[in-house]
CSV table of C-alpha atoms in Angstrom, one decimal:
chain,number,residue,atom,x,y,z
K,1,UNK,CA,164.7,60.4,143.4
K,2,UNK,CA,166.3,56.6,143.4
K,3,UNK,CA,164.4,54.1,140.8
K,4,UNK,CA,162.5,52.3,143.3
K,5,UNK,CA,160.7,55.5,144.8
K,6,UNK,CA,160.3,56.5,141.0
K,7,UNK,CA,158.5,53.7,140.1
K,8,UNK,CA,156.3,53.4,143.7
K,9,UNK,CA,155.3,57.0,142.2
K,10,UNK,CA,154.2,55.9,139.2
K,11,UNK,CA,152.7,52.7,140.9
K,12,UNK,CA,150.2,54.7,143.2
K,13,UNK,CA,149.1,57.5,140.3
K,14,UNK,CA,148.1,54.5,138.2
K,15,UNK,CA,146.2,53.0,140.8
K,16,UNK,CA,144.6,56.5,141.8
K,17,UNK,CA,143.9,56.7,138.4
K,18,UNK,CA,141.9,53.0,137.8
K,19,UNK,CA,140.4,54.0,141.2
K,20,UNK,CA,139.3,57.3,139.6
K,21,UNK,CA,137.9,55.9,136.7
K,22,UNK,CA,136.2,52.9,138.2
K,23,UNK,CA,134.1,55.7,140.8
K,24,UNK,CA,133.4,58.2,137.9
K,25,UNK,CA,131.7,54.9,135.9
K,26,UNK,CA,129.8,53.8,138.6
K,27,UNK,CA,128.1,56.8,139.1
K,28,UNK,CA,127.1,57.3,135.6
K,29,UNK,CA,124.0,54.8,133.6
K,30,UNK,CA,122.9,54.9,130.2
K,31,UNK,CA,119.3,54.2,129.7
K,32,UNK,CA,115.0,54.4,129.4
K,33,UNK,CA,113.8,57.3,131.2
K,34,UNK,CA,109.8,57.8,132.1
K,35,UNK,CA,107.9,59.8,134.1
K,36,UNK,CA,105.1,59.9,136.8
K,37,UNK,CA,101.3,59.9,135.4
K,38,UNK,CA,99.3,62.3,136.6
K,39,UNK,CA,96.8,59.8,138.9
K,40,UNK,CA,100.2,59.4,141.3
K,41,UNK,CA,99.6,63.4,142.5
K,42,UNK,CA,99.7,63.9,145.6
K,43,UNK,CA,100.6,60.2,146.6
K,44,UNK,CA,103.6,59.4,149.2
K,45,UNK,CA,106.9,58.5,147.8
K,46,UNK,CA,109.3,55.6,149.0
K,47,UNK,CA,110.9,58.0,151.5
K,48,UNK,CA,107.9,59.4,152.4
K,49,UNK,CA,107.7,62.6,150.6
K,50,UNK,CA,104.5,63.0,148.6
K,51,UNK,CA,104.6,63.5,144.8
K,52,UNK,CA,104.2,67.0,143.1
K,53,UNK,CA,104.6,66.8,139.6
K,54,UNK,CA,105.9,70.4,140.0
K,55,UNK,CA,109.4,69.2,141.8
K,56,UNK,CA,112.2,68.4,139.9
K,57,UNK,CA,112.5,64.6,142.0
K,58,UNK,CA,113.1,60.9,140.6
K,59,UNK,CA,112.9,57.6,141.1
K,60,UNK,CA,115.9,55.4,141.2
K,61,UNK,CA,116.2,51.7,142.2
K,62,UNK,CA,118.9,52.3,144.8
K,63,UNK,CA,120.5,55.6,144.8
K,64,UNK,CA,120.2,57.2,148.5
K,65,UNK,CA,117.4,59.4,149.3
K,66,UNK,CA,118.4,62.7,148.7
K,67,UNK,CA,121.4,62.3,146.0
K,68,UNK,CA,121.3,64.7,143.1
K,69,UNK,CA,121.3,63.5,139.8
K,70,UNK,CA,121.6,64.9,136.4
K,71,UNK,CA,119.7,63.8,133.9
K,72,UNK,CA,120.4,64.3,130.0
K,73,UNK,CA,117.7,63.4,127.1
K,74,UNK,CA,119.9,61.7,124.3
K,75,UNK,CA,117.9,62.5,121.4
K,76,UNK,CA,118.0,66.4,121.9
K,77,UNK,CA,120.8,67.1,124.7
K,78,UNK,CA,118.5,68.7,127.2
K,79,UNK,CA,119.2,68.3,130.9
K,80,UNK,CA,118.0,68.4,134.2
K,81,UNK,CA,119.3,68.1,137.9
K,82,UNK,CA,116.3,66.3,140.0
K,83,UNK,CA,116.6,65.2,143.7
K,84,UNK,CA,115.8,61.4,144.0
K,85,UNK,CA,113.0,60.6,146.8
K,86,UNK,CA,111.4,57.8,145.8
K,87,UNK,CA,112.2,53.7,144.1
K,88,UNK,CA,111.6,52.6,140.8
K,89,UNK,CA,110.8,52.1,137.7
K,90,UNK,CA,110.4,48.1,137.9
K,91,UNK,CA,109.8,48.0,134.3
K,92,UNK,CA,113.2,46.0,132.5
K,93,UNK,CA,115.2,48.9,130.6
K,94,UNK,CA,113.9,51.5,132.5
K,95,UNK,CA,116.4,53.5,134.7
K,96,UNK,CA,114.8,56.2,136.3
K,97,UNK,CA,111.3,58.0,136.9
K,98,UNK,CA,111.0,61.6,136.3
K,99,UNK,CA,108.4,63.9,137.8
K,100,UNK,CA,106.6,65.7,134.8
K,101,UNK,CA,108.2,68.9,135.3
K,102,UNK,CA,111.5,67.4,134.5
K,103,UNK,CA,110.3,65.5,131.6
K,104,UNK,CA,109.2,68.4,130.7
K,105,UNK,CA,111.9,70.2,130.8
K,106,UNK,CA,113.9,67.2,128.7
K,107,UNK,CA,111.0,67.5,126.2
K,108,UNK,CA,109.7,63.6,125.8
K,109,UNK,CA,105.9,64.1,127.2
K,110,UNK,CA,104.7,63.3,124.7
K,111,UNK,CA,107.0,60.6,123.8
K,112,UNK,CA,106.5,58.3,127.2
K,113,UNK,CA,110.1,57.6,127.4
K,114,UNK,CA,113.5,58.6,126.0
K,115,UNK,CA,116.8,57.2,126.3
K,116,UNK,CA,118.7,59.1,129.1
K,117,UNK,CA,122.2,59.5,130.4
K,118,UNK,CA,122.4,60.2,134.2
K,119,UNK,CA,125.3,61.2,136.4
K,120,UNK,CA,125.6,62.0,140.0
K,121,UNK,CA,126.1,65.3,140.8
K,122,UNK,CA,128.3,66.6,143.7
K,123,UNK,CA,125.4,69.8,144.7
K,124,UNK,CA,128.2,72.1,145.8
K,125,UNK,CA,129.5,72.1,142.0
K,126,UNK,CA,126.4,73.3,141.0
K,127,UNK,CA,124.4,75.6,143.5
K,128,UNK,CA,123.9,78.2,140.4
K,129,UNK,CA,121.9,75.9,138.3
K,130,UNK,CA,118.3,76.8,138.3
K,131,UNK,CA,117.3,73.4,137.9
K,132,UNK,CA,118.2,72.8,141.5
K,133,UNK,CA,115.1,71.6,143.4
K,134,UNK,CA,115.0,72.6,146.9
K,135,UNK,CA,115.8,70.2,149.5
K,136,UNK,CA,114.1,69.0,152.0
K,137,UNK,CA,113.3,66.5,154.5
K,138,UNK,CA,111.3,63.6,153.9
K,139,UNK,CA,108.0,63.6,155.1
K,140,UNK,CA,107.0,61.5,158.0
K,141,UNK,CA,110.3,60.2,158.9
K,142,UNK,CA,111.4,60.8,162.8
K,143,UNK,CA,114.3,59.9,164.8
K,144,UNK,CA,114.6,57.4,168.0
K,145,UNK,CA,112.0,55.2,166.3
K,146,UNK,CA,111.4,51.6,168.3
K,147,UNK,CA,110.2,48.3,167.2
K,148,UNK,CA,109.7,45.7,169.0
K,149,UNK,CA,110.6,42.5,166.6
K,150,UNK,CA,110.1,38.7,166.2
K,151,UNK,CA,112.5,37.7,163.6
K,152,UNK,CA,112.5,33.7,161.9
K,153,UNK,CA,113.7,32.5,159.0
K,154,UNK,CA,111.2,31.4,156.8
K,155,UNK,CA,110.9,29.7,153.1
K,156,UNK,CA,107.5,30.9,152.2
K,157,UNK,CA,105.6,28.9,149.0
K,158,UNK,CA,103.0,30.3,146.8
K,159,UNK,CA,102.5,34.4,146.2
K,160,UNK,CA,103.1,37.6,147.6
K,161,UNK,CA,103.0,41.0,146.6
K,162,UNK,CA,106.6,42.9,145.9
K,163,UNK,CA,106.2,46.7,147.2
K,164,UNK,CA,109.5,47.7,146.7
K,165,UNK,CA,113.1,46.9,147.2
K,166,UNK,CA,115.5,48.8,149.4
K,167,UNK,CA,119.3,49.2,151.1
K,168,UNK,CA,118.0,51.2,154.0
K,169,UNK,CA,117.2,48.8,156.6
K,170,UNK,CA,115.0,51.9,158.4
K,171,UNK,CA,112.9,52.1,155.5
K,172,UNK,CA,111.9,48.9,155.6
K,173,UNK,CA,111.3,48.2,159.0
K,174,UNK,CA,109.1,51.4,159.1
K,175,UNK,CA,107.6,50.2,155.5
K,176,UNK,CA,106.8,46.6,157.0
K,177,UNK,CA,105.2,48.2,160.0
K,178,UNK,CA,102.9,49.6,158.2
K,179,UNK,CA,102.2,47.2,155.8
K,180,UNK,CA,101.4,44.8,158.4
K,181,UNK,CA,98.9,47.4,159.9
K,182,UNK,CA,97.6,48.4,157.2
K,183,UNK,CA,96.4,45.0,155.9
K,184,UNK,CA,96.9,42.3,158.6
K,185,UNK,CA,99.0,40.3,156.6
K,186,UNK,CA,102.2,38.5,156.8
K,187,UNK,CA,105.0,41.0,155.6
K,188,UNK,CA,107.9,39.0,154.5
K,189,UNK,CA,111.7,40.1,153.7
K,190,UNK,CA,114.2,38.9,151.3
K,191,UNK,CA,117.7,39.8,152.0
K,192,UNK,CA,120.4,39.6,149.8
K,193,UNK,CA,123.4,40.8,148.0
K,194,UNK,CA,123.1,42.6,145.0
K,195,UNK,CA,126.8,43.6,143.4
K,196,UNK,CA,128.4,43.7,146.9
K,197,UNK,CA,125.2,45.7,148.8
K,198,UNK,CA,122.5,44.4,151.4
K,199,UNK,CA,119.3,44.6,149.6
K,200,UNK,CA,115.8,43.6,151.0
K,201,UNK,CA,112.8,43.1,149.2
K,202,UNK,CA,109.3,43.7,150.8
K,203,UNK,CA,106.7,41.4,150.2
K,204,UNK,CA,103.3,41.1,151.6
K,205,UNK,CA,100.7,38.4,152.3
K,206,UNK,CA,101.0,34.4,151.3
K,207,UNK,CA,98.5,33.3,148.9
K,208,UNK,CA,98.6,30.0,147.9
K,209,UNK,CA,97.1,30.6,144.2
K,210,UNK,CA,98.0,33.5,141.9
K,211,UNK,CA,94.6,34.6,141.2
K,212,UNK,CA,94.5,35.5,145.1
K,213,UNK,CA,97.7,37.5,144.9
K,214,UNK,CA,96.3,39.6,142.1
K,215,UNK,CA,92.9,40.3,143.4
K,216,UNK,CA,95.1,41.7,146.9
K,217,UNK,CA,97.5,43.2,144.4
K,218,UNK,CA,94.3,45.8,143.1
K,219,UNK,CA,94.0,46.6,147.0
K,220,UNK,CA,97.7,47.4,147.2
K,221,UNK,CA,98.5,48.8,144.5
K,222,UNK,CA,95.9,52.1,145.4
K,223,UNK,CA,98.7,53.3,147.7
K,224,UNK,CA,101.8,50.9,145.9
K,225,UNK,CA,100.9,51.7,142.4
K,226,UNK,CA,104.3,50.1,141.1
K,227,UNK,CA,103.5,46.4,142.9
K,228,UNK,CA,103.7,43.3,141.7
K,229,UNK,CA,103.2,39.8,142.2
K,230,UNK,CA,105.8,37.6,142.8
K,231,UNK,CA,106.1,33.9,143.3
K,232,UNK,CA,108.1,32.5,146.2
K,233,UNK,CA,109.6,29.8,145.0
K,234,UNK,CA,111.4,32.0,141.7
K,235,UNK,CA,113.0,34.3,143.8
């Protein structure tokens, strides 16, 4: 092998390599882990799934529906490998929401939270854990869905309510749906890029005071428990 093929070689491993690294980093977070109360039983998730506190599921801010993630309580090295289904926590800090089985299971119940490590997971590697949840389906979701749309740019004042914040766009066309049916009010979205990725942020009703968005928050926030209210002009 002449120099210049040589050092091509070397070249391309070292860029495999940085690749390598930069993908193995990005799918690992260091941070506050808490878990579901108990009143949330029962109550449907982001991707339509309901809440058992039974599952071994999570909360992530933008992981896909679905993705596998493993879990590891800092203070005592305990794991667990939960399925995500759902968004959140929206509390600064906080990386991830565990169902109270896997809190359990990483021992901080009685703690609140606990400083975490998490990792994606490729599932084939690990088909023998126990800790697997099964996997299923989101409830409620269906294929060939329509909507019939009147899009317009807006620059809304005052406040809204935040429900959540998303990268699929069919979540949150079927999310605004049913917002907007729900409460007959104004659904607005916010799209932007977050670290190279479309994001869209649901927000409902226009309230010109603040006081009016937090008397319609306690309405939402029966089925949106993690809701809040956010001022137009600040975002």
């Amino acid at each position: 092998m002449d120099q210049t093929n040589l050092n091509t070689m070397r070249m391309t491993l070292l860029i495999l390599g940085v690749l390598s690294f930069s993908l193995l980093h990005a799918q690992v977070q260091n941070g506050q882990a808490s878990f579901y109360a108990d009143k949330f039983e029962g109550r449907p998730t982001a991707s339509g799934e309901k809440y058992s506190h039974s599952k071994l599921t999570a909360a992530h801010r933008s992981l896909p529906f679905g993705t596998m993630v493993k879990v590891t309580n800092l203070k005592n090295n305990k794991s667990v490998i939960v399925r995500i289904n759902d968004r959140g926590p929206f509390v600064k800090g906080r990386i991830i929401d565990l169902s109270k089985s896997a809190a359990q299971k990483l021992g901080f119940t009685h703690q609140g939270v606990t400083k975490v490590n998490i990792e994606v997971i490729n599932q084939a590697e690990e088909m023998a854990s126990t800790d697997i949840p099964e996997v299923v389906e989101p409830v409620g979701t269906e294929n060939n869905i329509f909507f019939n749309l009147e899009v317009e740019r807006t620059q809304p004042n005052g406040f809204g309510i935040q429900i959540g914040s998303f990268k699929e766009l069919g979540r949150v066309l079927e999310l605004s749906e049913n917002l907007k049916r729900s409460y007959q009010k104004e659904v607005i979205v916010q799209s932007r890029w977050i670290d190279g990725i479309r994001n869209y942020r649901v927000i409902v009703g226009h309230f010109k005071s603040q006081e009016r968005a937090e008397n319609f928050k306690g309405e939402v926030s029966k089925s949106y428990p993690d809701s809040f209210v956010v001022e137009y002009l600040k975002l």
